[in-house]
Amino acid sequence: MMTAAILPGAPQPSVGGPATARAVCVLAPNPSPMTLDGTNTWLVSEPDSDLAVAIDPGPQDEAHLRNVLAVAERLGKRVALTLLTHGHPDHAAGAARFAELTGTNVRALDPALRLGDEGLAAGDVITTGGLELRVVPTPGHTADSLCFQLSADRAVLTGDTVLGRGTTVVAYPDGRLGDYLDSLRHLRALTADGSVETILPGHGPVLSDARGAVEYYLAHRAHRLAQVETAVEQGHTTPAQVVAHVYADVDRSLWPAAELSVRAQLDYLREHGLI
């Protein structure tokens, strides 16, 4: 059995609680095969500030939302802004209620998810209570997926773009594989120059080896793409047939999600004239 130290990304042994000098994870009680341990809601702040930013309030779960506030209060913080990495319900469904509880605006790439006048765009820098978060567009899992670079901790909050365990879904047709590969390469560049060493994911444990995690994701995607291409050559032409052939070792409860990724891969292969 592999130990956590040599798993891709060197995951930390547990989920939730302080992760860096500026980031604390509050785990939502919504575990599942898709959400792993549950959704990671992040509270991010400068150590000497009484203001915090909440990232991905999580599902519409009143107890969880109030628990996030309670954790902030125990830390001596007031939530002053809410950000979303993307609009999937396990990350964003609780945002409107959380905004009511905190009196904050909600900033997101998708205008439909925003509460207030400000959105998020490439290169934006969030400054709240002296904190600095840089917006890194990472489409692919979904069209509206973003990461937030926390430079002071050499960390990046990745939402569902990189998970703390396993790999993520390219949620076709909104998510596109070409975009996702470009996003992973962008993250790899941040890890290669030392700007990012730690991944704070939307699900699963913190990854202490950001570069190793991203390299693993890129290698995994290349391997799956080759498998799908081979499956089509062997006569498995429909997405369902490809899933049954390529993902035979994956829990069947995850096959519907796998089919989304397969559709994205087939689309990518057609676009590049490979099938």
PDB file of N, CA, C and O in Angstrom, residues 94-134:
ATOM      1  N   GLY A  94     -25.153  27.485  -1.278  1.00  0.00           N
ATOM      2  CA  GLY A  94     -25.340  28.184  -0.017  1.00  0.00           C
ATOM      3  C   GLY A  94     -24.895  29.635  -0.036  1.00  0.00           C
ATOM      4  O   GLY A  94     -24.998  30.328   0.983  1.00  0.00           O
ATOM      5  N   ALA A  95     -24.414  30.133  -1.174  1.00  0.00           N
ATOM      6  CA  ALA A  95     -23.807  31.461  -1.212  1.00  0.00           C
ATOM      7  C   ALA A  95     -24.794  32.580  -0.898  1.00  0.00           C
ATOM      8  O   ALA A  95     -24.464  33.524  -0.161  1.00  0.00           O
ATOM      9  N   ALA A  96     -26.008  32.501  -1.449  1.00  0.00           N
ATOM     10  CA  ALA A  96     -26.976  33.572  -1.213  1.00  0.00           C
ATOM     11  C   ALA A  96     -27.350  33.654   0.265  1.00  0.00           C
ATOM     12  O   ALA A  96     -27.409  34.750   0.842  1.00  0.00           O
ATOM     13  N   ARG A  97     -27.601  32.503   0.880  1.00  0.00           N
ATOM     14  CA  ARG A  97     -27.934  32.501   2.304  1.00  0.00           C
ATOM     15  C   ARG A  97     -26.739  32.961   3.139  1.00  0.00           C
ATOM     16  O   ARG A  97     -26.893  33.712   4.109  1.00  0.00           O
ATOM     17  N   PHE A  98     -25.550  32.528   2.749  1.00  0.00           N
ATOM     18  CA  PHE A  98     -24.347  32.938   3.478  1.00  0.00           C
ATOM     19  C   PHE A  98     -24.169  34.454   3.385  1.00  0.00           C
ATOM     20  O   PHE A  98     -23.779  35.103   4.359  1.00  0.00           O
ATOM     21  N   ALA A  99     -24.476  35.009   2.212  1.00  0.00           N
ATOM     22  CA  ALA A  99     -24.390  36.457   2.049  1.00  0.00           C
ATOM     23  C   ALA A  99     -25.367  37.170   2.981  1.00  0.00           C
ATOM     24  O   ALA A  99     -25.061  38.240   3.526  1.00  0.00           O
ATOM     25  N   GLU A 100     -26.566  36.574   3.167  1.00  0.00           N
ATOM     26  CA  GLU A 100     -27.522  37.149   4.113  1.00  0.00           C
ATOM     27  C   GLU A 100     -26.966  37.122   5.528  1.00  0.00           C
ATOM     28  O   GLU A 100     -27.090  38.099   6.283  1.00  0.00           O
ATOM     29  N   LEU A 101     -26.382  36.009   5.900  1.00  0.00           N
ATOM     30  CA  LEU A 101     -25.871  35.854   7.267  1.00  0.00           C
ATOM     31  C   LEU A 101     -24.702  36.778   7.550  1.00  0.00           C
ATOM     32  O   LEU A 101     -24.519  37.226   8.690  1.00  0.00           O
ATOM     33  N   THR A 102     -23.905  37.065   6.523  1.00  0.00           N
ATOM     34  CA  THR A 102     -22.686  37.852   6.720  1.00  0.00           C
ATOM     35  C   THR A 102     -22.817  39.291   6.274  1.00  0.00           C
ATOM     36  O   THR A 102     -21.979  40.133   6.621  1.00  0.00           O
ATOM     37  N   GLY A 103     -23.849  39.586   5.480  1.00  0.00           N
ATOM     38  CA  GLY A 103     -23.966  40.927   4.923  1.00  0.00           C
ATOM     39  C   GLY A 103     -22.918  41.222   3.873  1.00  0.00           C
ATOM     40  O   GLY A 103     -22.550  42.385   3.653  1.00  0.00           O
ATOM     41  N   THR A 104     -22.437  40.187   3.204  1.00  0.00           N
ATOM     42  CA  THR A 104     -21.372  40.363   2.214  1.00  0.00           C
ATOM     43  C   THR A 104     -21.906  40.281   0.800  1.00  0.00           C
ATOM     44  O   THR A 104     -22.986  39.751   0.548  1.00  0.00           O
ATOM     45  N   ASN A 105     -21.094  40.777  -0.137  1.00  0.00           N
ATOM     46  CA  ASN A 105     -21.322  40.547  -1.551  1.00  0.00           C
ATOM     47  C   ASN A 105     -20.733  39.187  -1.935  1.00  0.00           C
ATOM     48  O   ASN A 105     -19.870  38.654  -1.225  1.00  0.00           O
ATOM     49  N   VAL A 106     -21.212  38.652  -3.039  1.00  0.00           N
ATOM     50  CA  VAL A 106     -20.667  37.415  -3.590  1.00  0.00           C
ATOM     51  C   VAL A 106     -20.067  37.742  -4.953  1.00  0.00           C
ATOM     52  O   VAL A 106     -20.762  38.254  -5.838  1.00  0.00           O
ATOM     53  N   ARG A 107     -18.779  37.454  -5.110  1.00  0.00           N
ATOM     54  CA  ARG A 107     -18.103  37.696  -6.381  1.00  0.00           C
ATOM     55  C   ARG A 107     -17.812  36.356  -7.058  1.00  0.00           C
ATOM     56  O   ARG A 107     -17.353  35.409  -6.425  1.00  0.00           O
ATOM     57  N   ALA A 108     -18.117  36.302  -8.360  1.00  0.00           N
ATOM     58  CA  ALA A 108     -17.927  35.084  -9.150  1.00  0.00           C
ATOM     59  C   ALA A 108     -17.700  35.489 -10.594  1.00  0.00           C
ATOM     60  O   ALA A 108     -17.988  36.621 -10.994  1.00  0.00           O
ATOM     61  N   LEU A 109     -17.188  34.556 -11.379  1.00  0.00           N
ATOM     62  CA  LEU A 109     -17.020  34.826 -12.804  1.00  0.00           C
ATOM     63  C   LEU A 109     -18.374  34.904 -13.500  1.00  0.00           C
ATOM     64  O   LEU A 109     -18.609  35.775 -14.337  1.00  0.00           O
ATOM     65  N   ASP A 110     -19.279  33.996 -13.169  1.00  0.00           N
ATOM     66  CA  ASP A 110     -20.600  33.935 -13.785  1.00  0.00           C
ATOM     67  C   ASP A 110     -21.500  35.027 -13.189  1.00  0.00           C
ATOM     68  O   ASP A 110     -21.773  35.015 -11.986  1.00  0.00           O
ATOM     69  N   PRO A 111     -21.973  35.960 -14.009  1.00  0.00           N
ATOM     70  CA  PRO A 111     -22.835  37.028 -13.473  1.00  0.00           C
ATOM     71  C   PRO A 111     -24.065  36.514 -12.749  1.00  0.00           C
ATOM     72  O   PRO A 111     -24.563  37.171 -11.831  1.00  0.00           O
ATOM     73  N   ALA A 112     -24.560  35.340 -13.130  1.00  0.00           N
ATOM     74  CA  ALA A 112     -25.764  34.798 -12.502  1.00  0.00           C
ATOM     75  C   ALA A 112     -25.535  34.427 -11.048  1.00  0.00           C
ATOM     76  O   ALA A 112     -26.499  34.292 -10.288  1.00  0.00           O
ATOM     77  N   LEU A 113     -24.283  34.269 -10.655  1.00  0.00           N
ATOM     78  CA  LEU A 113     -23.969  33.857  -9.289  1.00  0.00           C
ATOM     79  C   LEU A 113     -23.597  35.029  -8.388  1.00  0.00           C
ATOM     80  O   LEU A 113     -23.428  34.853  -7.177  1.00  0.00           O
ATOM     81  N   ARG A 114     -23.469  36.199  -8.947  1.00  0.00           N
ATOM     82  CA  ARG A 114     -22.988  37.345  -8.181  1.00  0.00           C
ATOM     83  C   ARG A 114     -24.095  37.987  -7.361  1.00  0.00           C
ATOM     84  O   ARG A 114     -25.252  38.039  -7.763  1.00  0.00           O
ATOM     85  N   LEU A 115     -23.714  38.500  -6.216  1.00  0.00           N
ATOM     86  CA  LEU A 115     -24.573  39.367  -5.411  1.00  0.00           C
ATOM     87  C   LEU A 115     -23.768  40.633  -5.148  1.00  0.00           C
ATOM     88  O   LEU A 115     -22.776  40.604  -4.423  1.00  0.00           O
ATOM     89  N   GLY A 116     -24.179  41.717  -5.798  1.00  0.00           N
ATOM     90  CA  GLY A 116     -23.391  42.945  -5.766  1.00  0.00           C
ATOM     91  C   GLY A 116     -22.939  43.294  -7.176  1.00  0.00           C
ATOM     92  O   GLY A 116     -23.229  42.584  -8.135  1.00  0.00           O
ATOM     93  N   ASP A 117     -22.203  44.379  -7.292  1.00  0.00           N
ATOM     94  CA  ASP A 117     -21.847  44.910  -8.602  1.00  0.00           C
ATOM     95  C   ASP A 117     -20.553  44.336  -9.160  1.00  0.00           C
ATOM     96  O   ASP A 117     -20.287  44.476 -10.355  1.00  0.00           O
ATOM     97  N   GLU A 118     -19.733  43.716  -8.338  1.00  0.00           N
ATOM     98  CA  GLU A 118     -18.410  43.294  -8.790  1.00  0.00           C
ATOM     99  C   GLU A 118     -18.380  41.807  -9.126  1.00  0.00           C
ATOM    100  O   GLU A 118     -18.900  40.982  -8.376  1.00  0.00           O
ATOM    101  N   GLY A 119     -17.743  41.493 -10.233  1.00  0.00           N
ATOM    102  CA  GLY A 119     -17.499  40.109 -10.602  1.00  0.00           C
ATOM    103  C   GLY A 119     -16.048  39.747 -10.355  1.00  0.00           C
ATOM    104  O   GLY A 119     -15.383  40.311  -9.490  1.00  0.00           O
ATOM    105  N   LEU A 120     -15.567  38.805 -11.135  1.00  0.00           N
ATOM    106  CA  LEU A 120     -14.174  38.381 -11.068  1.00  0.00           C
ATOM    107  C   LEU A 120     -13.675  38.197 -12.494  1.00  0.00           C
ATOM    108  O   LEU A 120     -14.409  37.700 -13.352  1.00  0.00           O
ATOM    109  N   ALA A 121     -12.421  38.557 -12.728  1.00  0.00           N
ATOM    110  CA  ALA A 121     -11.843  38.421 -14.061  1.00  0.00           C
ATOM    111  C   ALA A 121     -10.354  38.139 -13.932  1.00  0.00           C
ATOM    112  O   ALA A 121      -9.748  38.344 -12.867  1.00  0.00           O
ATOM    113  N   ALA A 122      -9.767  37.673 -15.004  1.00  0.00           N
ATOM    114  CA  ALA A 122      -8.340  37.341 -15.021  1.00  0.00           C
ATOM    115  C   ALA A 122      -7.511  38.528 -14.556  1.00  0.00           C
ATOM    116  O   ALA A 122      -7.715  39.661 -14.993  1.00  0.00           O
ATOM    117  N   GLY A 123      -6.590  38.244 -13.645  1.00  0.00           N
ATOM    118  CA  GLY A 123      -5.684  39.275 -13.172  1.00  0.00           C
ATOM    119  C   GLY A 123      -6.211  40.118 -12.032  1.00  0.00           C
ATOM    120  O   GLY A 123      -5.458  40.911 -11.456  1.00  0.00           O
ATOM    121  N   ASP A 124      -7.505  39.977 -11.703  1.00  0.00           N
ATOM    122  CA  ASP A 124      -8.038  40.718 -10.552  1.00  0.00           C
ATOM    123  C   ASP A 124      -7.267  40.335  -9.290  1.00  0.00           C
ATOM    124  O   ASP A 124      -6.890  39.172  -9.104  1.00  0.00           O
ATOM    125  N   VAL A 125      -7.057  41.314  -8.442  1.00  0.00           N
ATOM    126  CA  VAL A 125      -6.420  41.069  -7.146  1.00  0.00           C
ATOM    127  C   VAL A 125      -7.409  41.469  -6.056  1.00  0.00           C
ATOM    128  O   VAL A 125      -7.850  42.619  -6.007  1.00  0.00           O
ATOM    129  N   ILE A 126      -7.768  40.507  -5.234  1.00  0.00           N
ATOM    130  CA  ILE A 126      -8.681  40.754  -4.104  1.00  0.00           C
ATOM    131  C   ILE A 126      -7.845  41.221  -2.928  1.00  0.00           C
ATOM    132  O   ILE A 126      -6.899  40.541  -2.509  1.00  0.00           O
ATOM    133  N   THR A 127      -8.181  42.366  -2.375  1.00  0.00           N
ATOM    134  CA  THR A 127      -7.468  42.877  -1.195  1.00  0.00           C
ATOM    135  C   THR A 127      -8.500  43.183  -0.121  1.00  0.00           C
ATOM    136  O   THR A 127      -9.264  44.137  -0.233  1.00  0.00           O
ATOM    137  N   THR A 128      -8.527  42.361   0.898  1.00  0.00           N
ATOM    138  CA  THR A 128      -9.463  42.525   2.008  1.00  0.00           C
ATOM    139  C   THR A 128      -8.682  42.351   3.304  1.00  0.00           C
ATOM    140  O   THR A 128      -8.072  41.305   3.522  1.00  0.00           O
ATOM    141  N   GLY A 129      -8.688  43.373   4.134  1.00  0.00           N
ATOM    142  CA  GLY A 129      -7.963  43.283   5.393  1.00  0.00           C
ATOM    143  C   GLY A 129      -6.470  43.026   5.208  1.00  0.00           C
ATOM    144  O   GLY A 129      -5.861  42.348   6.033  1.00  0.00           O
ATOM    145  N   GLY A 130      -5.896  43.557   4.123  1.00  0.00           N
ATOM    146  CA  GLY A 130      -4.477  43.350   3.852  1.00  0.00           C
ATOM    147  C   GLY A 130      -4.162  42.060   3.127  1.00  0.00           C
ATOM    148  O   GLY A 130      -3.027  41.841   2.696  1.00  0.00           O
ATOM    149  N   LEU A 131      -5.166  41.173   2.982  1.00  0.00           N
ATOM    150  CA  LEU A 131      -4.980  39.916   2.263  1.00  0.00           C
ATOM    151  C   LEU A 131      -4.859  40.198   0.772  1.00  0.00           C
ATOM    152  O   LEU A 131      -5.479  41.120   0.248  1.00  0.00           O
ATOM    153  N   GLU A 132      -4.079  39.386   0.078  1.00  0.00           N
ATOM    154  CA  GLU A 132      -3.984  39.497  -1.374  1.00  0.00           C
ATOM    155  C   GLU A 132      -4.250  38.148  -2.014  1.00  0.00           C
ATOM    156  O   GLU A 132      -3.527  37.181  -1.775  1.00  0.00           O
ATOM    157  N   LEU A 133      -5.319  38.081  -2.811  1.00  0.00           N
ATOM    158  CA  LEU A 133      -5.673  36.900  -3.583  1.00  0.00           C
ATOM    159  C   LEU A 133      -5.722  37.284  -5.053  1.00  0.00           C
ATOM    160  O   LEU A 133      -6.419  38.234  -5.425  1.00  0.00           O
ATOM    161  N   ARG A 134      -4.996  36.549  -5.885  1.00  0.00           N
ATOM    162  CA  ARG A 134      -4.969  36.834  -7.319  1.00  0.00           C
ATOM    163  C   ARG A 134      -5.860  35.842  -8.056  1.00  0.00           C
ATOM    164  O   ARG A 134      -5.770  34.633  -7.841  1.00  0.00           O
TER     165      ARG A 134
END
